[in-house]
mmCIF file of C-alpha atoms in Angstrom:
data_model
loop_
_atom_site.group_PDB
_atom_site.id
_atom_site.type_symbol
_atom_site.label_atom_id
_atom_site.label_comp_id
_atom_site.label_asym_id
_atom_site.label_seq_id
_atom_site.Cartn_x
_atom_site.Cartn_y
_atom_site.Cartn_z
ATOM 1 C CA UNK A 1 -3.433 -18.338 7.476
ATOM 2 C CA UNK A 2 -6.811 -16.736 6.879
ATOM 3 C CA UNK A 3 -6.342 -14.141 9.647
ATOM 4 C CA UNK A 4 -4.075 -12.257 11.705
ATOM 5 C CA UNK A 5 -2.405 -14.811 14.189
ATOM 6 C CA UNK A 6 -0.890 -13.803 17.435
ATOM 7 C CA UNK A 7 1.008 -15.950 19.983
ATOM 8 C CA UNK A 8 1.106 -16.767 22.681
ATOM 9 C CA UNK A 9 -2.495 -16.094 23.607
ATOM 10 C CA UNK A 10 -1.751 -16.022 27.054
ATOM 11 C CA UNK A 11 1.511 -15.351 28.890
ATOM 12 C CA UNK A 12 2.165 -15.171 32.604
ATOM 13 C CA UNK A 13 5.509 -13.818 33.696
ATOM 14 C CA UNK A 14 7.438 -12.809 36.678
ATOM 15 C CA UNK A 15 8.447 -9.074 36.998
ATOM 16 C CA UNK A 16 11.780 -8.230 35.690
ATOM 17 C CA UNK A 17 11.523 -11.058 32.879
ATOM 18 C CA UNK A 18 11.672 -10.309 29.130
ATOM 19 C CA UNK A 19 8.735 -11.371 26.882
ATOM 20 C CA UNK A 20 8.166 -11.635 23.243
ATOM 21 C CA UNK A 21 4.957 -11.436 21.500
ATOM 22 C CA UNK A 22 4.426 -12.414 17.948
ATOM 23 C CA UNK A 23 2.126 -11.349 15.265
ATOM 24 C CA UNK A 24 1.690 -12.927 11.917
ATOM 25 C CA UNK A 25 -0.371 -10.777 9.677
ATOM 26 C CA UNK A 26 -2.488 -11.597 6.765
ATOM 27 C CA UNK A 27 -0.375 -12.492 3.656
ATOM 28 C CA UNK A 28 0.289 -9.532 1.599
ATOM 29 C CA UNK A 29 -0.577 -6.886 4.088
ATOM 30 C CA UNK A 30 1.998 -4.167 4.088
ATOM 31 C CA UNK A 31 0.783 -2.260 7.165
ATOM 32 C CA UNK A 32 1.091 -3.768 10.686
ATOM 33 C CA UNK A 33 0.000 -2.069 13.970
ATOM 34 C CA UNK A 34 0.525 -2.905 17.607
ATOM 35 C CA UNK A 35 -1.756 -1.772 20.274
ATOM 36 C CA UNK A 36 -2.077 -2.195 23.948
ATOM 37 C CA UNK A 37 -5.339 -2.553 25.779
ATOM 38 C CA UNK A 38 -5.499 -2.458 29.706
ATOM 39 C CA UNK A 39 -8.576 -4.128 31.217
ATOM 40 C CA UNK A 40 -11.893 -2.087 30.600
ATOM 41 C CA UNK A 41 -9.821 0.548 28.650
ATOM 42 C CA UNK A 42 -9.510 1.778 25.052
ATOM 43 C CA UNK A 43 -6.803 0.791 22.647
ATOM 44 C CA UNK A 44 -3.307 2.552 23.077
ATOM 45 C CA UNK A 45 -1.420 2.904 19.779
ATOM 46 C CA UNK A 46 2.173 1.553 20.102
ATOM 47 C CA UNK A 47 3.881 1.306 16.878
ATOM 48 C CA UNK A 48 2.999 1.035 13.164
ATOM 49 C CA UNK A 49 5.121 -0.766 10.467
ATOM 50 C CA UNK A 50 4.913 -0.134 6.753
ATOM 51 C CA UNK A 51 6.910 -3.038 5.240
ATOM 52 C CA UNK A 52 9.794 -3.491 7.516
ATOM 53 C CA UNK A 53 10.196 -0.002 8.460
ATOM 54 C CA UNK A 54 8.484 1.796 11.370
ATOM 55 C CA UNK A 55 7.705 5.317 10.499
ATOM 56 C CA UNK A 56 5.821 5.931 13.820
ATOM 57 C CA UNK A 57 7.121 4.548 17.007
ATOM 58 C CA UNK A 58 5.695 7.426 18.985
ATOM 59 C CA UNK A 59 3.369 5.115 21.074
ATOM 60 C CA UNK A 60 5.979 2.874 22.706
ATOM 61 C CA UNK A 61 5.758 3.836 26.311
ATOM 62 C CA UNK A 62 9.454 3.334 27.320
ATOM 63 C CA UNK A 63 12.788 2.064 26.014
ATOM 64 C CA UNK A 64 11.876 -1.251 27.624
ATOM 65 C CA UNK A 65 9.658 -1.756 24.551
ATOM 66 C CA UNK A 66 10.834 -2.636 20.989
ATOM 67 C CA UNK A 67 9.327 -4.150 18.110
ATOM 68 C CA UNK A 68 10.684 -5.333 14.801
ATOM 69 C CA UNK A 69 9.202 -6.826 11.479
ATOM 70 C CA UNK A 70 11.095 -9.120 8.974
ATOM 71 C CA UNK A 71 10.570 -9.851 5.489
ATOM 72 C CA UNK A 72 7.487 -7.588 5.403
ATOM 73 C CA UNK A 73 5.657 -10.237 7.306
ATOM 74 C CA UNK A 74 6.058 -11.464 11.084
ATOM 75 C CA UNK A 75 6.380 -8.970 13.660
ATOM 76 C CA UNK A 76 7.679 -9.351 17.223
ATOM 77 C CA UNK A 77 7.030 -7.059 20.176
ATOM 78 C CA UNK A 78 9.596 -7.420 22.907
ATOM 79 C CA UNK A 79 9.045 -6.045 26.516
ATOM 80 C CA UNK A 80 12.161 -6.181 28.505
ATOM 81 C CA UNK A 81 12.386 -6.239 32.397
ATOM 82 C CA UNK A 82 8.583 -6.422 32.535
ATOM 83 C CA UNK A 83 6.627 -4.547 35.165
ATOM 84 C CA UNK A 84 3.245 -4.962 36.621
ATOM 85 C CA UNK A 85 1.788 -2.081 34.685
ATOM 86 C CA UNK A 86 2.698 -3.986 31.582
ATOM 87 C CA UNK A 87 -0.203 -6.252 32.193
ATOM 88 C CA UNK A 88 -2.487 -5.877 29.389
ATOM 89 C CA UNK A 89 -3.960 -7.404 26.207
ATOM 90 C CA UNK A 90 -1.544 -6.576 23.268
ATOM 91 C CA UNK A 91 -3.423 -6.482 19.990
ATOM 92 C CA UNK A 92 -1.924 -6.620 16.438
ATOM 93 C CA UNK A 93 -3.614 -5.630 13.354
ATOM 94 C CA UNK A 94 -2.665 -5.627 9.674
ATOM 95 C CA UNK A 95 -4.107 -3.952 6.515
ATOM 96 C CA UNK A 96 -3.485 -3.918 2.912
ATOM 97 C CA UNK A 97 -2.638 -0.382 2.748
ATOM 98 C CA UNK A 98 -1.043 1.770 5.092
ATOM 99 C CA UNK A 99 0.163 5.144 3.849
ATOM 100 C CA UNK A 100 1.058 7.922 6.023
ATOM 101 C CA UNK A 101 -1.636 10.738 5.420
ATOM 102 C CA UNK A 102 -4.314 8.556 3.631
ATOM 103 C CA UNK A 103 -5.312 5.027 4.709
ATOM 104 C CA UNK A 104 -8.377 3.740 3.076
ATOM 105 C CA UNK A 105 -7.996 0.108 4.122
ATOM 106 C CA UNK A 106 -9.783 -1.617 7.068
ATOM 107 C CA UNK A 107 -7.654 -3.207 9.832
ATOM 108 C CA UNK A 108 -7.891 -6.861 10.563
ATOM 109 C CA UNK A 109 -7.157 -7.591 14.326
ATOM 110 C CA UNK A 110 -5.812 -10.686 15.880
ATOM 111 C CA UNK A 111 -7.284 -12.141 18.985
ATOM 112 C CA UNK A 112 -4.448 -10.610 21.085
ATOM 113 C CA UNK A 113 -1.902 -11.758 23.440
ATOM 114 C CA UNK A 114 -2.987 -11.562 27.156
ATOM 115 C CA UNK A 115 0.085 -10.569 29.284
ATOM 116 C CA UNK A 116 0.031 -11.014 32.990
ATOM 117 C CA UNK A 117 3.073 -9.743 35.021
ATOM 118 C CA UNK A 118 3.175 -11.076 38.652
ATOM 119 C CA UNK B 1 -3.831 14.025 17.982
ATOM 120 C CA UNK B 2 -6.430 12.603 15.554
ATOM 121 C CA UNK B 3 -7.933 10.562 18.420
ATOM 122 C CA UNK B 4 -11.627 9.663 18.177
ATOM 123 C CA UNK B 5 -13.411 9.840 21.397
ATOM 124 C CA UNK B 6 -16.805 7.950 21.636
ATOM 125 C CA UNK B 7 -19.764 8.754 23.883
ATOM 126 C CA UNK B 8 -21.497 7.507 25.966
ATOM 127 C CA UNK B 9 -19.102 5.390 27.685
ATOM 128 C CA UNK B 10 -21.630 2.911 28.481
ATOM 129 C CA UNK B 11 -25.110 2.206 27.252
ATOM 130 C CA UNK B 12 -27.729 -0.228 28.252
ATOM 131 C CA UNK B 13 -30.923 -0.856 26.227
ATOM 132 C CA UNK B 14 -33.736 -3.409 25.979
ATOM 133 C CA UNK B 15 -33.674 -5.804 23.071
ATOM 134 C CA UNK B 16 -35.442 -4.146 20.139
ATOM 135 C CA UNK B 17 -34.605 -0.771 20.809
ATOM 136 C CA UNK B 18 -32.186 1.340 18.780
ATOM 137 C CA UNK B 19 -28.852 2.281 20.203
ATOM 138 C CA UNK B 20 -26.952 5.365 19.243
ATOM 139 C CA UNK B 21 -23.330 6.145 19.919
ATOM 140 C CA UNK B 22 -21.266 9.162 18.976
ATOM 141 C CA UNK B 23 -17.652 9.918 18.083
ATOM 142 C CA UNK B 24 -15.877 13.236 17.930
ATOM 143 C CA UNK B 25 -12.378 13.872 16.483
ATOM 144 C CA UNK B 26 -10.142 16.673 16.291
ATOM 145 C CA UNK B 27 -8.630 17.158 13.010
ATOM 146 C CA UNK B 28 -9.513 16.873 9.246
ATOM 147 C CA UNK B 29 -9.873 13.319 8.094
ATOM 148 C CA UNK B 30 -10.286 11.349 4.878
ATOM 149 C CA UNK B 31 -12.312 8.627 6.404
ATOM 150 C CA UNK B 32 -13.742 7.364 9.734
ATOM 151 C CA UNK B 33 -14.379 3.852 10.665
ATOM 152 C CA UNK B 34 -16.286 1.827 13.215
ATOM 153 C CA UNK B 35 -15.193 -1.256 14.931
ATOM 154 C CA UNK B 36 -16.775 -3.691 17.243
ATOM 155 C CA UNK B 37 -15.094 -5.690 20.163
ATOM 156 C CA UNK B 38 -16.730 -8.563 21.846
ATOM 157 C CA UNK B 39 -15.388 -9.149 25.380
ATOM 158 C CA UNK B 40 -11.949 -10.681 25.247
ATOM 159 C CA UNK B 41 -11.702 -10.620 21.498
ATOM 160 C CA UNK B 42 -9.919 -8.751 18.856
ATOM 161 C CA UNK B 43 -11.788 -5.843 16.977
ATOM 162 C CA UNK B 44 -14.001 -6.436 13.887
ATOM 163 C CA UNK B 45 -14.506 -3.733 11.254
ATOM 164 C CA UNK B 46 -17.943 -2.613 10.758
ATOM 165 C CA UNK B 47 -18.111 0.203 8.376
ATOM 166 C CA UNK B 48 -16.085 3.043 6.829
ATOM 167 C CA UNK B 49 -17.491 6.340 5.832
ATOM 168 C CA UNK B 50 -15.469 8.762 3.703
ATOM 169 C CA UNK B 51 -15.345 12.513 4.372
ATOM 170 C CA UNK B 52 -17.367 13.219 1.354
ATOM 171 C CA UNK B 53 -20.255 11.058 2.430
ATOM 172 C CA UNK B 54 -22.800 12.122 5.009
ATOM 173 C CA UNK B 55 -24.708 8.839 5.640
ATOM 174 C CA UNK B 56 -24.001 5.194 5.080
ATOM 175 C CA UNK B 57 -25.934 2.025 5.753
ATOM 176 C CA UNK B 58 -24.977 -1.567 6.201
ATOM 177 C CA UNK B 59 -27.466 -3.941 7.406
ATOM 178 C CA UNK B 60 -28.957 -2.756 10.790
ATOM 179 C CA UNK B 61 -26.239 -0.198 11.057
ATOM 180 C CA UNK B 62 -26.425 3.448 10.060
ATOM 181 C CA UNK B 63 -23.421 5.797 10.239
ATOM 182 C CA UNK B 64 -23.548 9.448 9.779
ATOM 183 C CA UNK B 65 -20.592 11.869 9.379
ATOM 184 C CA UNK B 66 -20.659 15.640 10.083
ATOM 185 C CA UNK B 67 -17.258 17.046 8.992
ATOM 186 C CA UNK B 68 -18.309 20.434 10.149
ATOM 187 C CA UNK B 69 -18.712 19.247 13.529
ATOM 188 C CA UNK B 70 -15.928 16.731 13.499
ATOM 189 C CA UNK B 71 -18.396 13.937 14.496
ATOM 190 C CA UNK B 72 -19.889 10.812 13.653
ATOM 191 C CA UNK B 73 -22.739 8.681 14.948
ATOM 192 C CA UNK B 74 -23.313 4.826 14.867
ATOM 193 C CA UNK B 75 -27.035 3.719 14.916
ATOM 194 C CA UNK B 76 -27.814 0.132 15.557
ATOM 195 C CA UNK B 77 -31.481 -0.617 14.801
ATOM 196 C CA UNK B 78 -33.558 -3.280 16.442
ATOM 197 C CA UNK B 79 -30.761 -4.406 18.761
ATOM 198 C CA UNK B 80 -30.238 -7.864 19.641
ATOM 199 C CA UNK B 81 -28.518 -9.471 22.689
ATOM 200 C CA UNK B 82 -25.720 -10.432 20.434
ATOM 201 C CA UNK B 83 -24.969 -6.695 19.721
ATOM 202 C CA UNK B 84 -23.590 -6.439 23.317
ATOM 203 C CA UNK B 85 -19.945 -5.287 22.736
ATOM 204 C CA UNK B 86 -17.743 -2.347 22.883
ATOM 205 C CA UNK B 87 -17.885 -0.140 19.843
ATOM 206 C CA UNK B 88 -14.926 2.118 18.726
ATOM 207 C CA UNK B 89 -14.400 4.725 15.971
ATOM 208 C CA UNK B 90 -10.946 5.407 14.480
ATOM 209 C CA UNK B 91 -9.828 8.167 12.259
ATOM 210 C CA UNK B 92 -7.499 7.684 9.244
ATOM 211 C CA UNK B 93 -4.174 5.857 9.617
ATOM 212 C CA UNK B 94 -6.031 3.818 12.295
ATOM 213 C CA UNK B 95 -3.443 4.909 14.639
ATOM 214 C CA UNK B 96 -5.729 6.202 17.234
ATOM 215 C CA UNK B 97 -8.893 4.708 18.721
ATOM 216 C CA UNK B 98 -11.219 6.295 21.178
ATOM 217 C CA UNK B 99 -11.916 4.624 24.528
ATOM 218 C CA UNK B 100 -15.145 2.952 23.154
ATOM 219 C CA UNK B 101 -18.759 2.768 24.117
ATOM 220 C CA UNK B 102 -19.735 -0.378 25.964
ATOM 221 C CA UNK B 103 -23.245 -1.561 24.741
ATOM 222 C CA UNK B 104 -25.335 -3.806 26.705
ATOM 223 C CA UNK B 105 -28.514 -5.178 25.027
ATOM 224 C CA UNK B 106 -30.893 -6.833 27.691
ATOM 225 C CA UNK B 107 -32.817 -9.663 26.326
#
C-alpha cells in the first residue's frame, strides 16, 4: 500500500485477554517503530526494529508486551493478559533509514490501533 | 534521554495570528523534526532541520534551531482553523517525542 497500515483500527477486549496489533509498513522501509499514546498524552516509545532485529526494546513497559517483525516487513505487537492501563492508541511508524546514532529519514505513521480494555 | 519537550502545553489563538511553540532537548543531535497530529489521527511529518542549520522555511512554517541552547521553535504564520492540532518535536532516531503543544485556532 501507499502508506503505513495498522489493524485493527479499534479493539475492545476484556481484562486478561491477549491482543495482537498488526503494522504493515511502507514497502522498502527498513526501520519500524511502535509507540503508545494514552488519551491526551504524548507518544511513549515502545520498540524499534531495524530489519527483523530489535536493537532497542527498552520502551516495552512489561514482559506482557512483545513484538516481532518477519521478512523485514509486517510487525505484530502482542499484549498478553491485558490490563485496563493498557488502554491507549498504539501507533506504528516506518522510515527508509533507521540507523542507530544518525537517522535522517522522516517517520511515516499509521492511523493507529485504539485499544480499550474493559 | 534525548527526549524533546514542547512548550507551551496548550496554545489558543485567533485565526490570522501567528503561533509559536518551542522544543527543548537534552543531548547533542544531528537533526530535529517537527510533526503534527490531528485529533484521533497519526502523526504527519512537517519539517526537518539539521544541526548545521539555524533556520528553515516551508510555506507558512518557520523553524529555528539553537544548538547552544538545545532548543528549537516552530512558528506558524497567518494561522488558520485547519492548523488546530497537536505539534510534536522529535530528536534523531525518532525514538523520543515530547508531550506536544496543543494548538487551537479560533475562527
